[in-house]
Amino acid sequence: MKLQRLPITMSRGFHSHAHLPRGPQGISEAKLGCEEFLVKLLDRRWTLVSPDTKIQQIMLPPERIKDEDGPLKDKSWFNMPNPLLGDQITDNSGPDSSFYVVRDDLLHPLVNGNKARKLDAVLPLLEDHSVTDVVTCGGCQSAHAAAVAVSCAERGLRSHLLLRGEQPDILTGYNLISTMYGNVKYVPRSVYANREETLKTHASSVAGKNGCVLSLTDILEAPLTKQSISSSHPISTSMDDWRSLGNFSRKVVVMNEGAGDSIALLGVIRLVHYLSQSHLLGKEKAMKFVVDAGTGTTAVGLGLGAIYFGLPWKITAVMLADTLDNYRERERRLISDFKRHFRFDLDHALREIDRGVVNWVERYHPRKFGNVIKGEIEVCQEIARQTGILVDPVYTLAAWELASLLSEKEARGDAEVVMLHTGGTLGMFGLAQRYKSYFQTLKDR
């Protein structure tokens, strides 16, 4: 992930918000077309210098072996690292099925692709408001916590990470990265269950007597009231005063678990805008996007981008960490927050959005979140050997499974299947500790 590091300045200069006449944090009240609206909204400062990402094509031979043990048993794949794109995208007239892989796993050596996208608009916003510290939380092997730790350190911010459970005997994977780059505190599971209150309490302790505490929502909904900021000293109601380095010794922002905030959607929408260019996936051809869903924020961002840019893209998310009702509720909340924070009021788009922007589906073999089924490590190994692409059994293998199945169904159809590879490589190190017997069998293959 290439970082765009610019001077932190609050005065009349380059700013992380879109360059539009607007209220404190919104978009112009003028009726803009969807695409024009988003192009202007995306005219801001970003963490990633460029939204560019690699696109590769996975070919599957025509012989399909249906097996009740799983959709990937005895399958084979071939990676075309430089496929034809744009007007030359395959027309699905041949016998072979295929799907495209958007290689966001390659954006940064330590930060998952979906995390980098979600933080793309967030970090410049924090810099613009002179934030000094970020407090967030996650599991012991949280990719989100590691991403926040690395990204904050790269931009001179301090991160404070509340990790669920006990410290492992051997630090590895995302846990090791979080410890190297951030300030880690392990929280008992019973305490972590009330994570919102736990985050606020820890953020207050980080801020101290001369600091203040905010959430991302507080910043987006400026101007603030006195009740919006937690501080032991009288504060101004003006966000401009909060930006000033002279007012508070530490300015602490609380970030939700998984960065599930409306501002995080912008980085994913920026990716959609990039991919829809005529020399890449284009705007005319039907696409079936597949992504694994933890919080579901990335899937919602893809769906919003597709609708706002008028793309014939269908977004399907494989549910991994929650129920269908909870994912739908989170989708509604994110969309509602996005409309409120950025004042998007085009009725024809809103009607389509209100019907839902994501098709939420179960995994082929549902299981408790974080669990691995015997044989999946070997499947990941075969995919890596045949394609040079590493997927992990908890997240990205679920998306690979669905993309393979859909590519068979669409072999002579009208739509192309596209998998967004969100990353997860470092998660394999933690799994190797937890599932030692599963990884032991790899030695014999």
GROMACS .gro file of C-alpha atoms in nm:
model
  445
    1MET     CA    1   0.000   0.000   0.000
    2LYS     CA    2   0.166   0.321  -0.110
    3LEU     CA    3   0.097   0.599   0.135
    4GLN     CA    4   0.020   0.957   0.049
    5ARG     CA    5   0.178   1.153   0.330
    6LEU     CA    6   0.103   1.522   0.317
    7PRO     CA    7   0.153   1.802   0.568
    8ILE     CA    8  -0.113   1.805   0.837
    9THR     CA    9  -0.270   2.144   0.787
   10MET     CA   10  -0.610   2.278   0.871
   11SER     CA   11  -0.594   2.613   0.700
   12ARG     CA   12  -0.765   2.682   0.370
   13GLY     CA   13  -0.562   2.414   0.199
   14PHE     CA   14  -0.592   2.062   0.080
   15HIS     CA   15  -0.857   1.883   0.281
   16SER     CA   16  -0.991   1.532   0.308
   17HIS     CA   17  -1.346   1.640   0.230
   18ALA     CA   18  -1.480   1.680  -0.124
   19HIS     CA   19  -1.429   2.024  -0.278
   20LEU     CA   20  -1.794   2.124  -0.297
   21PRO     CA   21  -2.003   2.406  -0.155
   22ARG     CA   22  -2.162   2.240   0.140
   23GLY     CA   23  -2.259   2.250   0.504
   24PRO     CA   24  -2.019   2.145   0.779
   25GLN     CA   25  -1.972   1.792   0.645
   26GLY     CA   26  -2.214   1.736   0.362
   27ILE     CA   27  -2.252   1.764  -0.010
   28SER     CA   28  -2.397   2.050  -0.213
   29GLU     CA   29  -2.774   2.069  -0.195
   30ALA     CA   30  -2.790   2.098  -0.575
   31LYS     CA   31  -2.940   1.798  -0.749
   32LEU     CA   32  -2.650   1.612  -0.900
   33GLY     CA   33  -2.657   1.298  -1.108
   34CYS     CA   34  -2.544   0.991  -0.916
   35GLU     CA   35  -2.213   0.961  -1.095
   36GLU     CA   36  -2.138   1.332  -1.081
   37PHE     CA   37  -2.224   1.334  -0.713
   38LEU     CA   38  -1.985   1.051  -0.635
   39VAL     CA   39  -1.702   1.183  -0.852
   40LYS     CA   40  -1.716   1.506  -0.654
   41LEU     CA   41  -1.747   1.318  -0.328
   42LEU     CA   42  -1.436   1.117  -0.416
   43ASP     CA   43  -1.239   1.436  -0.484
   44ARG     CA   44  -1.060   1.430  -0.150
   45ARG     CA   45  -0.732   1.330   0.010
   46TRP     CA   46  -0.673   0.955   0.042
   47THR     CA   47  -0.436   0.721   0.219
   48LEU     CA   48  -0.368   0.523  -0.098
   49VAL     CA   49  -0.193   0.732  -0.362
   50SER     CA   50  -0.384   0.541  -0.629
   51PRO     CA   51  -0.686   0.309  -0.625
   52ASP     CA   52  -0.508   0.076  -0.869
   53THR     CA   53  -0.520  -0.297  -0.815
   54LYS     CA   54  -0.432  -0.604  -1.020
   55ILE     CA   55  -0.695  -0.815  -1.193
   56GLN     CA   56  -0.625  -1.178  -1.281
   57GLN     CA   57  -0.839  -1.448  -1.439
   58ILE     CA   58  -0.880  -1.801  -1.305
   59MET     CA   59  -0.962  -2.065  -1.565
   60LEU     CA   60  -1.138  -2.387  -1.473
   61PRO     CA   61  -1.134  -2.690  -1.706
   62PRO     CA   62  -1.468  -2.809  -1.849
   63GLU     CA   63  -1.468  -3.133  -1.648
   64ARG     CA   64  -1.662  -3.066  -1.335
   65ILE     CA   65  -1.661  -3.318  -1.053
   66LYS     CA   66  -1.961  -3.279  -0.827
   67ASP     CA   67  -1.883  -3.404  -0.480
   68GLU     CA   68  -2.087  -3.381  -0.166
   69ASP     CA   69  -1.771  -3.309   0.034
   70GLY     CA   70  -1.749  -2.960  -0.112
   71PRO     CA   71  -1.747  -2.752  -0.430
   72LEU     CA   72  -1.366  -2.749  -0.459
   73LYS     CA   73  -1.281  -3.115  -0.408
   74ASP     CA   74  -1.067  -3.250  -0.693
   75LYS     CA   75  -1.090  -2.919  -0.880
   76SER     CA   76  -0.808  -2.760  -1.074
   77TRP     CA   77  -0.741  -2.400  -1.170
   78PHE     CA   78  -0.510  -2.206  -1.399
   79ASN     CA   79  -0.416  -1.841  -1.339
   80MET     CA   80  -0.396  -1.595  -1.629
   81PRO     CA   81  -0.204  -1.310  -1.461
   82ASN     CA   82  -0.259  -1.064  -1.747
   83PRO     CA   83  -0.607  -1.134  -1.886
   84LEU     CA   84  -0.786  -0.947  -2.160
   85LEU     CA   85  -1.000  -0.671  -2.012
   86GLY     CA   86  -1.215  -0.386  -2.136
   87ASP     CA   87  -1.380  -0.458  -2.470
   88GLN     CA   88  -1.187  -0.785  -2.494
   89ILE     CA   89  -1.337  -0.945  -2.181
   90THR     CA   90  -1.440  -1.300  -2.263
   91ASP     CA   91  -1.785  -1.345  -2.411
   92ASN     CA   92  -1.847  -1.678  -2.233
   93SER     CA   93  -1.886  -1.860  -2.564
   94GLY     CA   94  -1.618  -2.121  -2.492
   95PRO     CA   95  -1.651  -2.444  -2.296
   96ASP     CA   96  -1.428  -2.337  -2.008
   97SER     CA   97  -1.559  -2.146  -1.709
   98SER     CA   98  -1.359  -1.874  -1.540
   99PHE     CA   99  -1.374  -1.593  -1.290
  100TYR     CA  100  -1.172  -1.280  -1.230
  101VAL     CA  101  -0.987  -1.205  -0.908
  102VAL     CA  102  -0.931  -0.847  -0.795
  103ARG     CA  103  -0.600  -0.879  -0.610
  104ASP     CA  104  -0.651  -0.636  -0.325
  105ASP     CA  105  -0.452  -0.881  -0.115
  106LEU     CA  106  -0.144  -0.730  -0.281
  107LEU     CA  107  -0.205  -0.369  -0.171
  108HIS     CA  108   0.015  -0.388   0.138
  109PRO     CA  109   0.240  -0.657   0.288
  110LEU     CA  110   0.078  -0.632   0.633
  111VAL     CA  111  -0.263  -0.473   0.580
  112ASN     CA  112  -0.553  -0.671   0.433
  113GLY     CA  113  -0.696  -0.524   0.115
  114ASN     CA  114  -1.044  -0.462   0.254
  115LYS     CA  115  -0.892  -0.294   0.560
  116ALA     CA  116  -0.678  -0.069   0.341
  117ARG     CA  117  -0.988   0.031   0.141
  118LYS     CA  118  -1.191   0.106   0.453
  119LEU     CA  119  -0.912   0.317   0.602
  120ASP     CA  120  -0.847   0.495   0.271
  121ALA     CA  121  -1.068   0.795   0.354
  122VAL     CA  122  -1.054   0.762   0.733
  123LEU     CA  123  -0.687   0.837   0.802
  124PRO     CA  124  -0.671   1.170   0.614
  125LEU     CA  125  -0.988   1.273   0.798
  126LEU     CA  126  -0.817   1.202   1.129
  127GLU     CA  127  -0.511   1.401   1.023
  128ASP     CA  128  -0.727   1.695   0.917
  129HIS     CA  129  -0.872   1.703   1.268
  130SER     CA  130  -0.536   1.676   1.446
  131VAL     CA  131  -0.610   1.338   1.600
  132THR     CA  132  -0.320   1.201   1.802
  133ASP     CA  133  -0.452   0.861   1.911
  134VAL     CA  134  -0.690   0.595   1.778
  135VAL     CA  135  -0.861   0.337   2.000
  136THR     CA  136  -1.022   0.029   1.849
  137CYS     CA  137  -1.081  -0.338   1.925
  138GLY     CA  138  -1.091  -0.686   1.776
  139GLY     CA  139  -1.019  -1.053   1.835
  140CYS     CA  140  -0.679  -1.185   1.930
  141GLN     CA  141  -0.594  -1.236   1.562
  142SER     CA  142  -0.782  -0.930   1.438
  143ALA     CA  143  -0.680  -0.819   1.089
  144HIS     CA  144  -0.859  -0.490   1.158
  145ALA     CA  145  -0.655  -0.419   1.470
  146ALA     CA  146  -0.331  -0.497   1.287
  147ALA     CA  147  -0.433  -0.273   0.995
  148VAL     CA  148  -0.508   0.018   1.228
  149ALA     CA  149  -0.179  -0.032   1.413
  150VAL     CA  150   0.032  -0.038   1.097
  151SER     CA  151  -0.154   0.240   0.918
  152CYS     CA  152  -0.149   0.472   1.219
  153ALA     CA  153   0.221   0.413   1.278
  154GLU     CA  154   0.295   0.492   0.914
  155ARG     CA  155   0.123   0.829   0.957
  156GLY     CA  156   0.261   0.921   1.299
  157LEU     CA  157  -0.052   0.838   1.500
  158ARG     CA  158  -0.064   0.624   1.814
  159SER     CA  159  -0.294   0.322   1.815
  160HIS     CA  160  -0.444   0.152   2.120
  161LEU     CA  161  -0.586  -0.194   2.058
  162LEU     CA  162  -0.821  -0.384   2.287
  163LEU     CA  163  -0.793  -0.751   2.194
  164ARG     CA  164  -1.045  -1.008   2.313
  165GLY     CA  165  -0.920  -1.293   2.532
  166GLU     CA  166  -0.579  -1.382   2.667
  167GLN     CA  167  -0.233  -1.316   2.530
  168PRO     CA  168  -0.109  -1.626   2.344
  169ASP     CA  169   0.210  -1.796   2.452
  170ILE     CA  170   0.364  -1.727   2.112
  171LEU     CA  171   0.284  -1.404   1.928
  172THR     CA  172   0.227  -1.465   1.559
  173GLY     CA  173   0.022  -1.348   1.262
  174TYR     CA  174  -0.193  -1.039   1.307
  175ASN     CA  175  -0.143  -1.056   1.683
  176LEU     CA  176   0.232  -1.015   1.641
  177ILE     CA  177   0.187  -0.725   1.397
  178SER     CA  178  -0.057  -0.552   1.633
  179THR     CA  179   0.193  -0.585   1.917
  180MET     CA  180   0.486  -0.458   1.710
  181TYR     CA  181   0.306  -0.151   1.575
  182GLY     CA  182   0.045  -0.064   1.837
  183ASN     CA  183  -0.027  -0.057   2.207
  184VAL     CA  184  -0.210  -0.380   2.289
  185LYS     CA  185  -0.426  -0.456   2.590
  186TYR     CA  186  -0.598  -0.791   2.633
  187VAL     CA  187  -0.956  -0.775   2.756
  188PRO     CA  188  -1.145  -1.063   2.923
  189ARG     CA  189  -1.426  -1.197   2.707
  190SER     CA  190  -1.687  -1.101   2.964
  191VAL     CA  191  -1.570  -0.738   2.953
  192TYR     CA  192  -1.529  -0.736   2.574
  193ALA     CA  193  -1.895  -0.832   2.537
  194ASN     CA  194  -1.973  -0.469   2.627
  195ARG     CA  195  -1.717  -0.338   2.382
  196GLU     CA  196  -1.873   0.003   2.319
  197GLU     CA  197  -1.847   0.101   2.684
  198THR     CA  198  -1.506  -0.064   2.713
  199LEU     CA  199  -1.376   0.138   2.418
  200LYS     CA  200  -1.503   0.465   2.565
  201THR     CA  201  -1.351   0.391   2.905
  202HIS     CA  202  -1.012   0.303   2.760
  203ALA     CA  203  -1.019   0.605   2.528
  204SER     CA  204  -1.084   0.832   2.827
  205SER     CA  205  -0.786   0.686   3.007
  206VAL     CA  206  -0.569   0.744   2.701
  207ALA     CA  207  -0.689   1.104   2.670
  208GLY     CA  208  -0.616   1.185   3.034
  209LYS     CA  209  -0.721   1.504   3.205
  210ASN     CA  210  -0.611   1.736   2.926
  211GLY     CA  211  -0.740   1.533   2.632
  212CYS     CA  212  -1.069   1.473   2.456
  213VAL     CA  213  -1.246   1.174   2.304
  214LEU     CA  214  -1.449   1.159   1.983
  215SER     CA  215  -1.598   0.897   1.755
  216LEU     CA  216  -1.582   0.908   1.377
  217THR     CA  217  -1.953   0.986   1.378
  218ASP     CA  218  -1.888   1.294   1.591
  219ILE     CA  219  -1.644   1.426   1.331
  220LEU     CA  220  -1.877   1.351   1.042
  221GLU     CA  221  -2.170   1.519   1.215
  222ALA     CA  222  -1.988   1.842   1.297
  223PRO     CA  223  -2.047   2.105   1.420
  224LEU     CA  224  -2.034   1.936   1.757
  225THR     CA  225  -2.219   2.002   2.074
  226LYS     CA  226  -2.062   1.995   2.414
  227GLN     CA  227  -2.211   1.653   2.473
  228SER     CA  228  -2.031   1.511   2.167
  229ILE     CA  229  -1.685   1.533   2.320
  230SER     CA  230  -1.573   1.361   2.639
  231SER     CA  231  -1.329   1.581   2.826
  232SER     CA  232  -1.253   1.677   3.182
  233HIS     CA  233  -1.222   2.043   3.082
  234PRO     CA  234  -1.465   2.293   2.929
  235ILE     CA  235  -1.469   2.269   2.553
  236SER     CA  236  -1.578   2.478   2.260
  237THR     CA  237  -1.876   2.378   2.047
  238SER     CA  238  -1.676   2.449   1.731
  239MET     CA  239  -1.500   2.173   1.538
  240ASP     CA  240  -1.242   2.433   1.430
  241ASP     CA  241  -1.145   2.471   1.796
  242TRP     CA  242  -1.117   2.095   1.834
  243ARG     CA  243  -0.881   2.085   1.536
  244SER     CA  244  -0.645   2.325   1.706
  245LEU     CA  245  -0.344   2.153   1.860
  246GLY     CA  246  -0.341   2.407   2.140
  247ASN     CA  247  -0.670   2.310   2.298
  248PHE     CA  248  -0.606   1.952   2.401
  249SER     CA  249  -0.285   1.766   2.463
  250ARG     CA  250  -0.432   1.446   2.314
  251LYS     CA  251  -0.718   1.404   2.074
  252VAL     CA  252  -0.846   1.047   2.081
  253VAL     CA  253  -1.083   0.892   1.828
  254VAL     CA  254  -1.275   0.571   1.893
  255MET     CA  255  -1.305   0.352   1.584
  256ASN     CA  256  -1.569   0.080   1.568
  257GLU     CA  257  -1.471  -0.285   1.548
  258GLY     CA  258  -1.392  -0.365   1.185
  259ALA     CA  259  -1.406   0.006   1.090
  260GLY     CA  260  -1.777  -0.035   1.023
  261ASP     CA  261  -1.849   0.336   0.976
  262SER     CA  262  -2.004   0.523   0.683
  263ILE     CA  263  -1.676   0.702   0.602
  264ALA     CA  264  -1.520   0.359   0.541
  265LEU     CA  265  -1.759   0.304   0.248
  266LEU     CA  266  -1.587   0.579   0.048
  267GLY     CA  267  -1.267   0.382  -0.006
  268VAL     CA  268  -1.463   0.086  -0.141
  269ILE     CA  269  -1.671   0.313  -0.366
  270ARG     CA  270  -1.344   0.457  -0.495
  271LEU     CA  271  -1.241   0.101  -0.589
  272VAL     CA  272  -1.569   0.054  -0.779
  273HIS     CA  273  -1.504   0.376  -0.970
  274TYR     CA  274  -1.157   0.251  -1.064
  275LEU     CA  275  -1.274  -0.094  -1.175
  276SER     CA  276  -1.556   0.048  -1.388
  277GLN     CA  277  -1.314   0.221  -1.624
  278SER     CA  278  -1.357   0.116  -1.986
  279HIS     CA  279  -1.013  -0.050  -2.009
  280LEU     CA  280  -1.086  -0.268  -1.702
  281LEU     CA  281  -1.428  -0.414  -1.622
  282GLY     CA  282  -1.621  -0.132  -1.786
  283LYS     CA  283  -1.973  -0.009  -1.722
  284GLU     CA  284  -2.176  -0.211  -1.971
  285LYS     CA  285  -2.114  -0.579  -1.903
  286ALA     CA  286  -2.300  -0.762  -1.627
  287MET     CA  287  -2.078  -0.864  -1.337
  288LYS     CA  288  -2.143  -1.089  -1.039
  289PHE     CA  289  -1.914  -0.978  -0.760
  290VAL     CA  290  -1.832  -1.215  -0.476
  291VAL     CA  291  -1.679  -1.110  -0.144
  292ASP     CA  292  -1.644  -1.269   0.198
  293ALA     CA  293  -1.823  -1.078   0.474
  294GLY     CA  294  -1.700  -1.021   0.827
  295THR     CA  295  -1.873  -0.697   0.924
  296GLY     CA  296  -2.018  -0.666   0.572
  297THR     CA  297  -1.895  -0.308   0.524
  298THR     CA  298  -1.695  -0.388   0.209
  299ALA     CA  299  -1.994  -0.559   0.048
  300VAL     CA  300  -2.219  -0.261   0.122
  301GLY     CA  301  -1.960  -0.025  -0.026
  302LEU     CA  302  -1.944  -0.232  -0.344
  303GLY     CA  303  -2.322  -0.234  -0.367
  304LEU     CA  304  -2.359   0.139  -0.315
  305GLY     CA  305  -2.088   0.212  -0.570
  306ALA     CA  306  -2.252  -0.013  -0.828
  307ILE     CA  307  -2.590   0.157  -0.787
  308TYR     CA  308  -2.457   0.512  -0.774
  309PHE     CA  309  -2.251   0.462  -1.091
  310GLY     CA  310  -2.538   0.281  -1.265
  311LEU     CA  311  -2.343  -0.042  -1.313
  312PRO     CA  312  -2.504  -0.378  -1.398
  313TRP     CA  313  -2.316  -0.540  -1.113
  314LYS     CA  314  -2.469  -0.773  -0.856
  315ILE     CA  315  -2.290  -0.800  -0.522
  316THR     CA  316  -2.305  -1.130  -0.335
  317ALA     CA  317  -2.151  -1.157   0.011
  318VAL     CA  318  -2.079  -1.484   0.190
  319MET     CA  319  -2.190  -1.446   0.552
  320LEU     CA  320  -1.922  -1.562   0.792
  321ALA     CA  321  -1.967  -1.392   1.128
  322ASP     CA  322  -2.337  -1.317   1.183
  323THR     CA  323  -2.697  -1.395   1.097
  324LEU     CA  324  -2.884  -1.281   0.787
  325ASP     CA  325  -3.104  -1.047   0.991
  326ASN     CA  326  -2.802  -0.883   1.153
  327TYR     CA  327  -2.623  -0.837   0.821
  328ARG     CA  328  -2.934  -0.677   0.671
  329GLU     CA  329  -2.972  -0.451   0.972
  330ARG     CA  330  -2.607  -0.346   0.947
  331GLU     CA  331  -2.657  -0.278   0.576
  332ARG     CA  332  -2.956  -0.055   0.652
  333ARG     CA  333  -2.764   0.131   0.922
  334LEU     CA  334  -2.459   0.192   0.702
  335ILE     CA  335  -2.674   0.319   0.417
  336SER     CA  336  -2.875   0.542   0.649
  337ASP     CA  337  -2.557   0.686   0.800
  338PHE     CA  338  -2.407   0.739   0.455
  339LYS     CA  339  -2.712   0.930   0.333
  340ARG     CA  340  -2.715   1.142   0.647
  341HIS     CA  341  -2.343   1.217   0.664
  342PHE     CA  342  -2.304   1.300   0.295
  343ARG     CA  343  -2.651   1.440   0.225
  344PHE     CA  344  -2.731   1.220  -0.066
  345ASP     CA  345  -3.093   1.287  -0.164
  346LEU     CA  346  -3.151   1.162  -0.520
  347ASP     CA  347  -3.487   0.991  -0.489
  348HIS     CA  348  -3.455   0.745  -0.778
  349ALA     CA  349  -3.128   0.607  -0.641
  350LEU     CA  350  -3.259   0.597  -0.286
  351ARG     CA  351  -3.557   0.386  -0.386
  352GLU     CA  352  -3.323   0.128  -0.540
  353ILE     CA  353  -3.088   0.140  -0.243
  354ASP     CA  354  -3.371   0.097   0.005
  355ARG     CA  355  -3.448  -0.240  -0.153
  356GLY     CA  356  -3.099  -0.356  -0.053
  357VAL     CA  357  -2.761  -0.344  -0.226
  358VAL     CA  358  -2.619  -0.685  -0.126
  359ASN     CA  359  -2.729  -1.043  -0.178
  360TRP     CA  360  -2.632  -1.215   0.149
  361VAL     CA  361  -2.574  -1.591   0.124
  362GLU     CA  362  -2.464  -1.872   0.352
  363ARG     CA  363  -2.128  -2.039   0.310
  364TYR     CA  364  -2.130  -2.377   0.132
  365HIS     CA  365  -2.047  -2.543   0.465
  366PRO     CA  366  -2.176  -2.307   0.739
  367ARG     CA  367  -1.992  -2.318   1.069
  368LYS     CA  368  -1.921  -2.114   1.380
  369PHE     CA  369  -1.715  -1.810   1.285
  370GLY     CA  370  -1.341  -1.878   1.286
  371ASN     CA  371  -1.367  -2.256   1.263
  372VAL     CA  372  -1.187  -2.457   0.995
  373ILE     CA  373  -1.319  -2.785   0.853
  374LYS     CA  374  -1.083  -3.074   0.792
  375GLY     CA  375  -0.951  -3.072   0.435
  376GLU     CA  376  -0.978  -2.696   0.380
  377ILE     CA  377  -0.611  -2.632   0.451
  378GLU     CA  378  -0.525  -2.879   0.174
  379VAL     CA  379  -0.761  -2.698  -0.064
  380CYS     CA  380  -0.586  -2.368   0.014
  381GLN     CA  381  -0.255  -2.540  -0.056
  382GLU     CA  382  -0.374  -2.668  -0.395
  383ILE     CA  383  -0.505  -2.325  -0.494
  384ALA     CA  384  -0.170  -2.169  -0.398
  385ARG     CA  385   0.031  -2.428  -0.591
  386GLN     CA  386  -0.181  -2.406  -0.905
  387THR     CA  387  -0.245  -2.031  -0.921
  388GLY     CA  388   0.010  -1.855  -0.700
  389ILE     CA  389  -0.279  -1.708  -0.502
  390LEU     CA  390  -0.302  -1.774  -0.129
  391VAL     CA  391  -0.648  -1.786   0.027
  392ASP     CA  392  -0.725  -1.856   0.391
  393PRO     CA  393  -0.989  -2.106   0.511
  394VAL     CA  394  -1.175  -1.860   0.735
  395TYR     CA  395  -1.244  -1.576   0.491
  396THR     CA  396  -1.125  -1.579   0.131
  397LEU     CA  397  -1.169  -1.951   0.067
  398ALA     CA  398  -1.543  -1.894   0.119
  399ALA     CA  399  -1.543  -1.635  -0.161
  400TRP     CA  400  -1.329  -1.860  -0.384
  401GLU     CA  401  -1.578  -2.146  -0.335
  402LEU     CA  402  -1.873  -1.932  -0.441
  403ALA     CA  403  -1.685  -1.776  -0.733
  404SER     CA  404  -1.599  -2.124  -0.863
  405LEU     CA  405  -1.960  -2.237  -0.839
  406LEU     CA  406  -2.097  -1.923  -1.004
  407SER     CA  407  -1.840  -1.943  -1.283
  408GLU     CA  408  -1.972  -2.288  -1.373
  409LYS     CA  409  -2.329  -2.159  -1.385
  410GLU     CA  410  -2.225  -1.857  -1.592
  411ALA     CA  411  -1.999  -2.051  -1.832
  412ARG     CA  412  -2.249  -1.982  -2.113
  413GLY     CA  413  -2.432  -1.698  -1.944
  414ASP     CA  414  -2.425  -1.323  -1.982
  415ALA     CA  415  -2.240  -1.227  -1.664
  416GLU     CA  416  -1.877  -1.239  -1.562
  417VAL     CA  417  -1.790  -1.354  -1.210
  418VAL     CA  418  -1.548  -1.139  -1.012
  419MET     CA  419  -1.403  -1.225  -0.671
  420LEU     CA  420  -1.263  -0.948  -0.454
  421HIS     CA  421  -0.962  -1.099  -0.277
  422THR     CA  422  -0.954  -0.916   0.056
  423GLY     CA  423  -0.633  -1.071   0.192
  424GLY     CA  424  -0.591  -1.284   0.503
  425THR     CA  425  -0.242  -1.422   0.455
  426LEU     CA  426  -0.123  -1.345   0.807
  427GLY     CA  427  -0.426  -1.519   0.948
  428MET     CA  428  -0.277  -1.850   0.836
  429PHE     CA  429  -0.002  -1.816   1.099
  430GLY     CA  430  -0.254  -1.797   1.380
  431LEU     CA  431  -0.453  -2.087   1.237
  432ALA     CA  432  -0.136  -2.298   1.222
  433GLN     CA  433  -0.111  -2.266   1.600
  434ARG     CA  434  -0.476  -2.343   1.660
  435TYR     CA  435  -0.511  -2.631   1.411
  436LYS     CA  436  -0.171  -2.797   1.441
  437SER     CA  437  -0.293  -3.139   1.324
  438TYR     CA  438  -0.446  -2.993   1.008
  439PHE     CA  439  -0.122  -2.823   0.912
  440GLN     CA  440   0.085  -3.125   1.010
  441THR     CA  441  -0.065  -3.319   0.720
  442LEU     CA  442   0.077  -3.069   0.471
  443LYS     CA  443   0.422  -3.218   0.528
  444ASP     CA  444   0.313  -3.544   0.370
  445ARG     CA  445   0.170  -3.397   0.051
   0.00000   0.00000   0.00000
